């Protein structure tokens, strides 16, 4: 294994573990190279701009409800629904950056996450200010896999046939 920036990396011809690519970042998160910082800035700006545009679209939808004059109860219900779904989507997305979400639970929350897309975008924006979204989780898994591979491949030393038997 070679070292780059103090972090061991797996050579291309090795059979060791490979880092899992992240969306928008590929494997640049391993060594923070090949435009990692520029990608983080682009992801932060892009997710914030998308969240702002989404809020504008939701504002148009709110104005449409006001023009339709369907009543204050339904208007409040729609606003509360988007607020609650956005808060739940934020929490789910933020939690998915630190631990793998349960696939069944994620599938059952899919419609809620679609309604609360603004919360997911804001979670993505805030996490990209700290690191690449999901980098901490992937780094922990990659380091554990590398450590496991290293202990598995360096377990034996010497020729086992020359080993003395205990009596």
Short mmCIF file of N, CA and C in Angstrom, two decimals:
data_model
loop_
_atom_site.label_atom_id
_atom_site.label_comp_id
_atom_site.label_asym_id
_atom_site.label_seq_id
_atom_site.Cartn_x
_atom_site.Cartn_y
_atom_site.Cartn_z
N UNK A 1 0.83 -1.18 0.00
CA UNK A 1 0.00 0.00 0.00
C UNK A 1 0.88 1.24 0.00
N UNK A 2 0.51 2.21 -0.77
CA UNK A 2 1.23 3.46 -0.78
C UNK A 2 0.50 4.46 0.11
N UNK A 3 1.23 5.51 0.49
CA UNK A 3 0.61 6.53 1.34
C UNK A 3 0.54 7.83 0.57
N UNK A 4 -0.60 8.49 0.70
CA UNK A 4 -0.81 9.77 0.06
C UNK A 4 -1.48 10.67 1.08
N UNK A 5 -0.87 11.80 1.39
CA UNK A 5 -1.38 12.71 2.41
C UNK A 5 -1.53 12.02 3.76
N UNK A 6 -0.66 11.07 4.05
CA UNK A 6 -0.71 10.38 5.33
C UNK A 6 -1.77 9.29 5.41
N UNK A 7 -2.53 9.10 4.35
CA UNK A 7 -3.59 8.09 4.35
C UNK A 7 -3.20 6.98 3.38
N UNK A 8 -3.14 5.73 3.86
CA UNK A 8 -2.81 4.64 2.95
C UNK A 8 -3.91 4.46 1.90
N UNK A 9 -3.50 4.22 0.69
CA UNK A 9 -4.46 3.97 -0.39
C UNK A 9 -4.20 2.61 -0.99
N UNK A 10 -5.21 2.01 -1.56
CA UNK A 10 -5.09 0.70 -2.17
C UNK A 10 -4.62 0.88 -3.62
N UNK A 11 -3.52 0.25 -4.01
CA UNK A 11 -3.07 0.35 -5.39
C UNK A 11 -4.06 -0.28 -6.36
N UNK A 12 -3.98 0.11 -7.60
CA UNK A 12 -4.95 -0.33 -8.60
C UNK A 12 -4.94 -1.85 -8.79
N UNK A 13 -3.79 -2.50 -8.67
CA UNK A 13 -3.71 -3.94 -8.91
C UNK A 13 -3.98 -4.78 -7.67
N UNK A 14 -4.26 -4.16 -6.54
CA UNK A 14 -4.43 -4.89 -5.29
C UNK A 14 -5.81 -5.52 -5.19
N UNK A 15 -5.89 -6.53 -4.31
CA UNK A 15 -7.18 -7.19 -4.08
C UNK A 15 -7.85 -6.65 -2.82
N UNK A 16 -7.31 -5.59 -2.24
CA UNK A 16 -7.85 -5.01 -1.01
C UNK A 16 -9.18 -4.32 -1.24
N UNK A 17 -9.77 -3.80 -0.18
CA UNK A 17 -11.07 -3.13 -0.29
C UNK A 17 -10.98 -1.85 -1.10
N UNK A 18 -12.03 -1.54 -1.78
CA UNK A 18 -12.11 -0.33 -2.60
C UNK A 18 -13.07 0.65 -1.93
N UNK A 19 -12.76 1.94 -1.97
CA UNK A 19 -13.70 2.91 -1.39
C UNK A 19 -14.97 3.01 -2.24
N UNK A 20 -16.09 3.17 -1.56
CA UNK A 20 -17.37 3.30 -2.25
C UNK A 20 -17.53 4.74 -2.73
N UNK A 21 -17.86 4.95 -3.99
CA UNK A 21 -18.01 6.32 -4.49
C UNK A 21 -19.24 7.01 -3.91
N UNK A 22 -19.10 8.31 -3.68
CA UNK A 22 -20.21 9.15 -3.22
C UNK A 22 -20.78 9.92 -4.40
N UNK A 23 -22.07 10.23 -4.32
CA UNK A 23 -22.70 11.01 -5.37
C UNK A 23 -22.03 12.38 -5.46
N UNK A 24 -21.70 12.80 -6.65
CA UNK A 24 -21.04 14.06 -6.99
C UNK A 24 -19.55 14.08 -6.64
N UNK A 25 -19.06 13.11 -5.86
CA UNK A 25 -17.68 13.14 -5.41
C UNK A 25 -16.85 11.96 -5.90
N UNK A 26 -17.49 10.89 -6.30
CA UNK A 26 -16.75 9.70 -6.68
C UNK A 26 -15.94 9.20 -5.50
N UNK A 27 -14.67 8.93 -5.72
CA UNK A 27 -13.80 8.50 -4.61
C UNK A 27 -12.83 9.60 -4.21
N UNK A 28 -13.08 10.84 -4.60
CA UNK A 28 -12.19 11.94 -4.22
C UNK A 28 -12.22 12.20 -2.73
N UNK A 29 -13.23 11.70 -2.03
CA UNK A 29 -13.33 11.92 -0.59
C UNK A 29 -12.25 11.18 0.20
N UNK A 30 -11.64 10.16 -0.40
CA UNK A 30 -10.64 9.37 0.31
C UNK A 30 -9.41 10.23 0.63
N UNK A 31 -8.86 10.89 -0.38
CA UNK A 31 -7.64 11.68 -0.20
C UNK A 31 -7.89 13.18 -0.34
N UNK A 32 -9.13 13.59 -0.53
CA UNK A 32 -9.49 15.01 -0.73
C UNK A 32 -8.68 15.61 -1.88
N UNK A 33 -8.68 14.91 -3.00
CA UNK A 33 -7.94 15.37 -4.18
C UNK A 33 -8.86 15.48 -5.38
N UNK A 34 -8.31 15.86 -6.52
CA UNK A 34 -9.05 15.97 -7.79
C UNK A 34 -10.28 16.86 -7.69
N UNK A 35 -10.12 18.03 -7.10
CA UNK A 35 -11.22 18.99 -7.04
C UNK A 35 -12.23 18.75 -5.96
N UNK A 36 -11.83 18.06 -4.89
CA UNK A 36 -12.75 17.76 -3.79
C UNK A 36 -13.36 19.04 -3.21
N UNK A 37 -12.53 20.04 -2.94
CA UNK A 37 -13.02 21.29 -2.34
C UNK A 37 -13.97 22.01 -3.29
N UNK A 38 -13.63 22.05 -4.55
CA UNK A 38 -14.51 22.71 -5.53
C UNK A 38 -15.84 21.97 -5.63
N UNK A 39 -15.79 20.66 -5.56
CA UNK A 39 -17.04 19.88 -5.60
C UNK A 39 -17.90 20.15 -4.38
N UNK A 40 -17.27 20.25 -3.21
CA UNK A 40 -18.04 20.55 -2.00
C UNK A 40 -18.69 21.92 -2.09
N UNK A 41 -17.97 22.89 -2.61
CA UNK A 41 -18.54 24.23 -2.80
C UNK A 41 -19.69 24.18 -3.79
N UNK A 42 -19.51 23.47 -4.89
CA UNK A 42 -20.56 23.36 -5.91
C UNK A 42 -21.79 22.65 -5.35
N UNK A 43 -21.59 21.60 -4.56
CA UNK A 43 -22.72 20.88 -3.97
C UNK A 43 -23.46 21.77 -2.99
N UNK A 44 -22.72 22.53 -2.18
CA UNK A 44 -23.36 23.42 -1.21
C UNK A 44 -24.17 24.49 -1.92
N UNK A 45 -23.58 25.14 -2.90
CA UNK A 45 -24.29 26.20 -3.63
C UNK A 45 -25.47 25.61 -4.40
N UNK A 46 -25.26 24.48 -5.04
CA UNK A 46 -26.34 23.86 -5.82
C UNK A 46 -27.51 23.43 -4.97
N UNK A 47 -27.23 22.81 -3.82
CA UNK A 47 -28.34 22.37 -2.97
C UNK A 47 -29.07 23.55 -2.35
N UNK A 48 -28.35 24.60 -1.98
CA UNK A 48 -29.01 25.79 -1.44
C UNK A 48 -29.84 26.49 -2.51
N UNK A 49 -29.32 26.60 -3.72
CA UNK A 49 -30.07 27.23 -4.81
C UNK A 49 -31.31 26.41 -5.16
N UNK A 50 -31.18 25.09 -5.15
CA UNK A 50 -32.33 24.23 -5.44
C UNK A 50 -33.38 24.35 -4.34
N UNK A 51 -32.94 24.44 -3.09
CA UNK A 51 -33.88 24.61 -1.98
C UNK A 51 -34.60 25.95 -2.10
N UNK A 52 -33.88 27.00 -2.47
CA UNK A 52 -34.51 28.32 -2.63
C UNK A 52 -35.52 28.30 -3.78
N UNK A 53 -35.16 27.68 -4.89
CA UNK A 53 -36.09 27.58 -6.02
C UNK A 53 -37.31 26.74 -5.63
N UNK A 54 -37.10 25.71 -4.86
CA UNK A 54 -38.22 24.87 -4.40
C UNK A 54 -39.16 25.65 -3.50
N UNK A 55 -38.59 26.47 -2.63
CA UNK A 55 -39.44 27.31 -1.77
C UNK A 55 -40.25 28.30 -2.60
N UNK A 56 -39.66 28.80 -3.67
CA UNK A 56 -40.39 29.70 -4.56
C UNK A 56 -41.57 28.98 -5.22
N UNK A 57 -41.34 27.75 -5.66
CA UNK A 57 -42.41 26.95 -6.25
C UNK A 57 -43.51 26.68 -5.22
N UNK A 58 -43.11 26.37 -3.98
CA UNK A 58 -44.10 26.15 -2.92
C UNK A 58 -44.88 27.43 -2.62
N UNK A 59 -44.22 28.56 -2.74
CA UNK A 59 -44.92 29.84 -2.53
C UNK A 59 -45.98 30.04 -3.61
N UNK A 60 -45.66 29.72 -4.85
CA UNK A 60 -46.65 29.81 -5.93
C UNK A 60 -47.82 28.87 -5.65
N UNK A 61 -47.52 27.69 -5.15
CA UNK A 61 -48.59 26.74 -4.81
C UNK A 61 -49.47 27.31 -3.70
N UNK A 62 -48.86 27.94 -2.72
CA UNK A 62 -49.61 28.55 -1.62
C UNK A 62 -50.51 29.68 -2.14
N UNK A 63 -49.96 30.50 -3.02
CA UNK A 63 -50.76 31.57 -3.61
C UNK A 63 -51.92 31.01 -4.43
N UNK A 64 -51.69 29.89 -5.10
CA UNK A 64 -52.76 29.23 -5.84
C UNK A 64 -53.87 28.77 -4.92
N UNK A 65 -53.48 28.26 -3.76
CA UNK A 65 -54.49 27.84 -2.78
C UNK A 65 -55.26 29.06 -2.27
N UNK A 66 -54.56 30.17 -2.07
CA UNK A 66 -55.22 31.39 -1.61
C UNK A 66 -56.20 31.92 -2.66
N UNK A 67 -55.80 31.87 -3.93
CA UNK A 67 -56.67 32.34 -5.02
C UNK A 67 -57.90 31.44 -5.13
N UNK A 68 -57.72 30.16 -4.91
CA UNK A 68 -58.84 29.23 -5.00
C UNK A 68 -59.85 29.43 -3.88
N UNK A 69 -59.43 30.08 -2.81
CA UNK A 69 -60.30 30.39 -1.68
C UNK A 69 -61.04 29.14 -1.18
N UNK A 70 -60.27 28.10 -0.88
CA UNK A 70 -60.89 26.86 -0.42
C UNK A 70 -61.06 26.81 1.09
N UNK A 71 -60.60 27.82 1.76
CA UNK A 71 -60.80 27.89 3.21
C UNK A 71 -59.48 27.88 3.96
N UNK A 72 -59.52 28.49 5.12
CA UNK A 72 -58.29 28.62 5.90
C UNK A 72 -57.86 27.28 6.51
N UNK A 73 -58.80 26.40 6.81
CA UNK A 73 -58.46 25.11 7.40
C UNK A 73 -57.58 24.29 6.45
N UNK A 74 -57.97 24.20 5.19
CA UNK A 74 -57.21 23.43 4.21
C UNK A 74 -55.85 24.10 3.95
N UNK A 75 -55.84 25.42 3.92
CA UNK A 75 -54.58 26.14 3.71
C UNK A 75 -53.60 25.85 4.84
N UNK A 76 -54.09 25.93 6.08
CA UNK A 76 -53.23 25.64 7.23
C UNK A 76 -52.79 24.18 7.21
N UNK A 77 -53.68 23.30 6.84
CA UNK A 77 -53.36 21.88 6.76
C UNK A 77 -52.24 21.61 5.76
N UNK A 78 -52.29 22.24 4.62
CA UNK A 78 -51.27 22.05 3.59
C UNK A 78 -49.93 22.61 4.06
N UNK A 79 -49.95 23.79 4.67
CA UNK A 79 -48.71 24.40 5.15
C UNK A 79 -48.08 23.54 6.25
N UNK A 80 -48.89 23.07 7.18
CA UNK A 80 -48.38 22.22 8.26
C UNK A 80 -47.84 20.90 7.70
N UNK A 81 -48.54 20.35 6.70
CA UNK A 81 -48.09 19.11 6.09
C UNK A 81 -46.70 19.28 5.47
N UNK A 82 -46.49 20.35 4.72
CA UNK A 82 -45.18 20.57 4.11
C UNK A 82 -44.12 20.84 5.17
N UNK A 83 -44.47 21.55 6.23
CA UNK A 83 -43.50 21.85 7.29
C UNK A 83 -43.10 20.56 8.03
N UNK A 84 -44.07 19.75 8.39
CA UNK A 84 -43.78 18.51 9.11
C UNK A 84 -43.00 17.54 8.22
N UNK A 85 -43.43 17.39 6.99
CA UNK A 85 -42.73 16.48 6.07
C UNK A 85 -41.30 16.96 5.81
N UNK A 86 -41.09 18.27 5.71
CA UNK A 86 -39.74 18.80 5.52
C UNK A 86 -38.87 18.54 6.74
N UNK A 87 -39.43 18.71 7.93
CA UNK A 87 -38.67 18.45 9.16
C UNK A 87 -38.30 16.97 9.26
N UNK A 88 -39.24 16.09 8.96
CA UNK A 88 -38.97 14.65 9.01
C UNK A 88 -37.96 14.24 7.93
N UNK A 89 -38.07 14.82 6.76
CA UNK A 89 -37.12 14.51 5.68
C UNK A 89 -35.72 15.01 6.05
N UNK A 90 -35.63 16.18 6.67
CA UNK A 90 -34.35 16.70 7.12
C UNK A 90 -33.71 15.73 8.10
N UNK A 91 -34.48 15.30 9.09
CA UNK A 91 -33.97 14.40 10.12
C UNK A 91 -33.53 13.06 9.52
N UNK A 92 -34.33 12.52 8.62
CA UNK A 92 -33.99 11.24 8.00
C UNK A 92 -32.73 11.37 7.15
N UNK A 93 -32.64 12.42 6.36
CA UNK A 93 -31.48 12.62 5.49
C UNK A 93 -30.22 12.85 6.32
N UNK A 94 -30.34 13.66 7.36
CA UNK A 94 -29.19 13.94 8.23
C UNK A 94 -28.71 12.66 8.90
N UNK A 95 -29.64 11.84 9.35
CA UNK A 95 -29.27 10.57 9.98
C UNK A 95 -28.65 9.58 9.01
N UNK A 96 -29.05 9.65 7.75
CA UNK A 96 -28.51 8.74 6.73
C UNK A 96 -27.05 9.06 6.41
N UNK A 97 -26.58 10.24 6.80
CA UNK A 97 -25.17 10.58 6.58
C UNK A 97 -24.26 9.94 7.61
N UNK A 98 -24.80 9.49 8.74
CA UNK A 98 -23.96 8.92 9.79
C UNK A 98 -24.17 7.43 9.99
N UNK A 99 -25.27 6.88 9.53
CA UNK A 99 -25.49 5.43 9.61
C UNK A 99 -26.37 5.00 8.44
N UNK A 100 -26.19 3.77 8.02
CA UNK A 100 -26.97 3.24 6.89
C UNK A 100 -28.44 3.13 7.28
N UNK A 101 -29.32 3.73 6.48
CA UNK A 101 -30.75 3.60 6.80
C UNK A 101 -31.27 2.21 6.48
N UNK A 102 -32.28 1.80 7.22
CA UNK A 102 -32.93 0.52 6.99
C UNK A 102 -33.67 0.60 5.65
N UNK A 103 -33.41 -0.32 4.71
CA UNK A 103 -34.04 -0.23 3.38
C UNK A 103 -35.57 -0.30 3.43
N UNK A 104 -36.12 -1.11 4.33
CA UNK A 104 -37.58 -1.21 4.43
C UNK A 104 -38.18 0.09 4.95
N UNK A 105 -37.55 0.65 5.97
CA UNK A 105 -38.04 1.92 6.52
C UNK A 105 -37.92 3.04 5.48
N UNK A 106 -36.80 3.04 4.76
CA UNK A 106 -36.59 4.05 3.72
C UNK A 106 -37.65 3.94 2.63
N UNK A 107 -38.00 2.72 2.25
CA UNK A 107 -39.03 2.52 1.23
C UNK A 107 -40.39 3.00 1.73
N UNK A 108 -40.67 2.78 3.01
CA UNK A 108 -41.97 3.22 3.54
C UNK A 108 -42.04 4.74 3.70
N UNK A 109 -40.88 5.40 3.82
CA UNK A 109 -40.86 6.86 3.96
C UNK A 109 -40.67 7.59 2.64
N UNK A 110 -40.63 6.86 1.55
CA UNK A 110 -40.33 7.47 0.25
C UNK A 110 -41.28 8.62 -0.10
N UNK A 111 -42.57 8.45 0.09
CA UNK A 111 -43.51 9.51 -0.26
C UNK A 111 -43.36 10.71 0.68
N UNK A 112 -43.10 10.45 1.95
CA UNK A 112 -42.89 11.54 2.89
C UNK A 112 -41.63 12.33 2.52
N UNK A 113 -40.59 11.63 2.10
CA UNK A 113 -39.35 12.29 1.69
C UNK A 113 -39.55 13.11 0.42
N UNK A 114 -40.43 12.65 -0.46
CA UNK A 114 -40.70 13.41 -1.68
C UNK A 114 -41.47 14.69 -1.35
N UNK A 115 -42.39 14.62 -0.42
CA UNK A 115 -43.14 15.82 -0.03
C UNK A 115 -42.23 16.79 0.71
N UNK A 116 -41.35 16.27 1.57
CA UNK A 116 -40.45 17.11 2.34
C UNK A 116 -39.10 17.30 1.70
N UNK A 117 -39.06 17.41 0.38
CA UNK A 117 -37.81 17.52 -0.36
C UNK A 117 -36.99 18.73 0.06
N UNK A 118 -37.61 19.80 0.52
CA UNK A 118 -36.88 20.99 0.93
C UNK A 118 -36.00 20.66 2.15
N UNK A 119 -36.53 19.87 3.07
CA UNK A 119 -35.75 19.46 4.23
C UNK A 119 -34.55 18.63 3.85
N UNK A 120 -34.72 17.74 2.88
CA UNK A 120 -33.59 16.93 2.42
C UNK A 120 -32.53 17.79 1.75
N UNK A 121 -32.95 18.77 0.96
CA UNK A 121 -32.00 19.67 0.32
C UNK A 121 -31.23 20.50 1.34
N UNK A 122 -31.92 20.96 2.37
CA UNK A 122 -31.25 21.75 3.41
C UNK A 122 -30.27 20.89 4.21
N UNK A 123 -30.63 19.64 4.48
CA UNK A 123 -29.70 18.74 5.16
C UNK A 123 -28.46 18.50 4.30
N UNK A 124 -28.67 18.34 3.01
CA UNK A 124 -27.55 18.14 2.09
C UNK A 124 -26.65 19.37 2.09
N UNK A 125 -27.26 20.56 2.08
CA UNK A 125 -26.49 21.81 2.10
C UNK A 125 -25.66 21.92 3.38
N UNK A 126 -26.30 21.71 4.53
CA UNK A 126 -25.59 21.86 5.79
C UNK A 126 -24.47 20.83 5.94
N UNK A 127 -24.70 19.60 5.51
CA UNK A 127 -23.66 18.57 5.62
C UNK A 127 -22.50 18.87 4.68
N UNK A 128 -22.79 19.46 3.52
CA UNK A 128 -21.71 19.76 2.58
C UNK A 128 -20.83 20.90 3.08
N UNK A 129 -21.30 21.67 4.07
CA UNK A 129 -20.44 22.68 4.68
C UNK A 129 -19.41 22.02 5.60
N UNK A 130 -19.73 20.86 6.14
CA UNK A 130 -18.85 20.15 7.06
C UNK A 130 -17.94 19.17 6.30
N UNK A 131 -18.52 18.39 5.42
CA UNK A 131 -17.81 17.34 4.68
C UNK A 131 -18.66 16.97 3.47
N UNK A 132 -18.14 16.08 2.66
CA UNK A 132 -18.96 15.53 1.59
C UNK A 132 -20.08 14.73 2.24
N UNK A 133 -21.33 14.95 1.84
CA UNK A 133 -22.43 14.22 2.49
C UNK A 133 -22.24 12.70 2.42
N UNK A 134 -22.16 12.09 3.60
CA UNK A 134 -21.95 10.66 3.69
C UNK A 134 -20.50 10.25 3.84
N UNK A 135 -19.58 11.23 3.82
CA UNK A 135 -18.15 10.91 3.88
C UNK A 135 -17.77 10.21 5.18
N UNK A 136 -18.29 10.69 6.30
CA UNK A 136 -17.93 10.10 7.60
C UNK A 136 -18.30 8.62 7.65
N UNK A 137 -19.51 8.30 7.23
CA UNK A 137 -19.97 6.91 7.22
C UNK A 137 -19.11 6.06 6.30
N UNK A 138 -18.87 6.54 5.09
CA UNK A 138 -18.08 5.78 4.13
C UNK A 138 -16.63 5.62 4.60
N UNK A 139 -16.09 6.67 5.23
CA UNK A 139 -14.72 6.58 5.71
C UNK A 139 -14.60 5.54 6.83
N UNK A 140 -15.55 5.53 7.75
CA UNK A 140 -15.53 4.54 8.83
C UNK A 140 -15.61 3.12 8.27
N UNK A 141 -16.52 2.91 7.31
CA UNK A 141 -16.66 1.59 6.71
C UNK A 141 -15.41 1.18 5.93
N UNK A 142 -14.83 2.14 5.21
CA UNK A 142 -13.64 1.86 4.42
C UNK A 142 -12.44 1.55 5.31
N UNK A 143 -12.27 2.34 6.38
CA UNK A 143 -11.16 2.10 7.31
C UNK A 143 -11.31 0.73 7.99
N UNK A 144 -12.54 0.39 8.39
CA UNK A 144 -12.78 -0.91 9.01
C UNK A 144 -12.49 -2.05 8.03
N UNK A 145 -12.90 -1.89 6.77
CA UNK A 145 -12.64 -2.91 5.76
C UNK A 145 -11.15 -3.05 5.49
N UNK A 146 -10.43 -1.91 5.45
CA UNK A 146 -8.99 -1.96 5.24
C UNK A 146 -8.28 -2.63 6.40
N UNK A 147 -8.70 -2.30 7.63
CA UNK A 147 -8.09 -2.90 8.81
C UNK A 147 -8.35 -4.41 8.84
N UNK A 148 -9.58 -4.81 8.51
CA UNK A 148 -9.93 -6.23 8.46
C UNK A 148 -9.11 -6.95 7.39
N UNK A 149 -8.99 -6.33 6.24
CA UNK A 149 -8.21 -6.93 5.15
C UNK A 149 -6.74 -7.05 5.54
N UNK A 150 -6.22 -6.03 6.19
CA UNK A 150 -4.82 -6.05 6.59
C UNK A 150 -4.56 -7.15 7.62
N UNK A 151 -5.44 -7.30 8.60
CA UNK A 151 -5.23 -8.35 9.60
C UNK A 151 -5.44 -9.73 8.99
N UNK A 152 -6.32 -9.83 8.04
CA UNK A 152 -6.57 -11.12 7.40
C UNK A 152 -5.39 -11.54 6.52
N UNK A 153 -4.77 -10.59 5.84
CA UNK A 153 -3.67 -10.93 4.93
C UNK A 153 -2.33 -11.04 5.64
N UNK A 154 -2.18 -10.44 6.82
CA UNK A 154 -0.89 -10.51 7.52
C UNK A 154 -0.97 -11.41 8.74
N UNK A 155 -1.96 -12.24 8.82
CA UNK A 155 -2.14 -13.11 9.97
C UNK A 155 -1.01 -14.13 10.07
N UNK A 156 -0.69 -14.77 8.98
CA UNK A 156 0.34 -15.81 9.00
C UNK A 156 1.70 -15.20 8.73
N UNK A 157 2.67 -15.68 9.49
CA UNK A 157 4.05 -15.29 9.23
C UNK A 157 4.88 -16.56 9.19
N UNK A 158 5.71 -16.67 8.22
CA UNK A 158 6.58 -17.85 8.11
C UNK A 158 5.89 -19.03 7.46
N UNK A 159 6.60 -20.12 7.43
CA UNK A 159 6.12 -21.34 6.81
C UNK A 159 5.40 -22.18 7.87
N UNK A 160 4.12 -22.49 7.71
CA UNK A 160 3.40 -23.23 8.73
C UNK A 160 3.91 -24.67 8.90
N UNK A 161 4.55 -25.24 7.89
CA UNK A 161 5.03 -26.62 8.02
C UNK A 161 6.25 -26.70 8.94
N UNK A 162 6.96 -25.59 9.15
CA UNK A 162 8.12 -25.57 10.03
C UNK A 162 7.75 -25.23 11.47
N UNK A 163 6.49 -25.08 11.73
CA UNK A 163 6.03 -24.70 13.05
C UNK A 163 6.20 -25.89 14.01
N UNK A 164 6.71 -25.62 15.19
CA UNK A 164 6.86 -26.67 16.18
C UNK A 164 5.51 -27.02 16.78
N UNK A 165 5.32 -28.27 17.01
CA UNK A 165 4.08 -28.74 17.62
C UNK A 165 4.22 -28.72 19.13
N UNK A 166 3.14 -28.37 19.78
CA UNK A 166 3.12 -28.38 21.25
C UNK A 166 2.79 -29.78 21.73
N UNK A 167 3.46 -30.19 22.77
CA UNK A 167 3.17 -31.50 23.38
C UNK A 167 2.76 -31.37 24.81
#
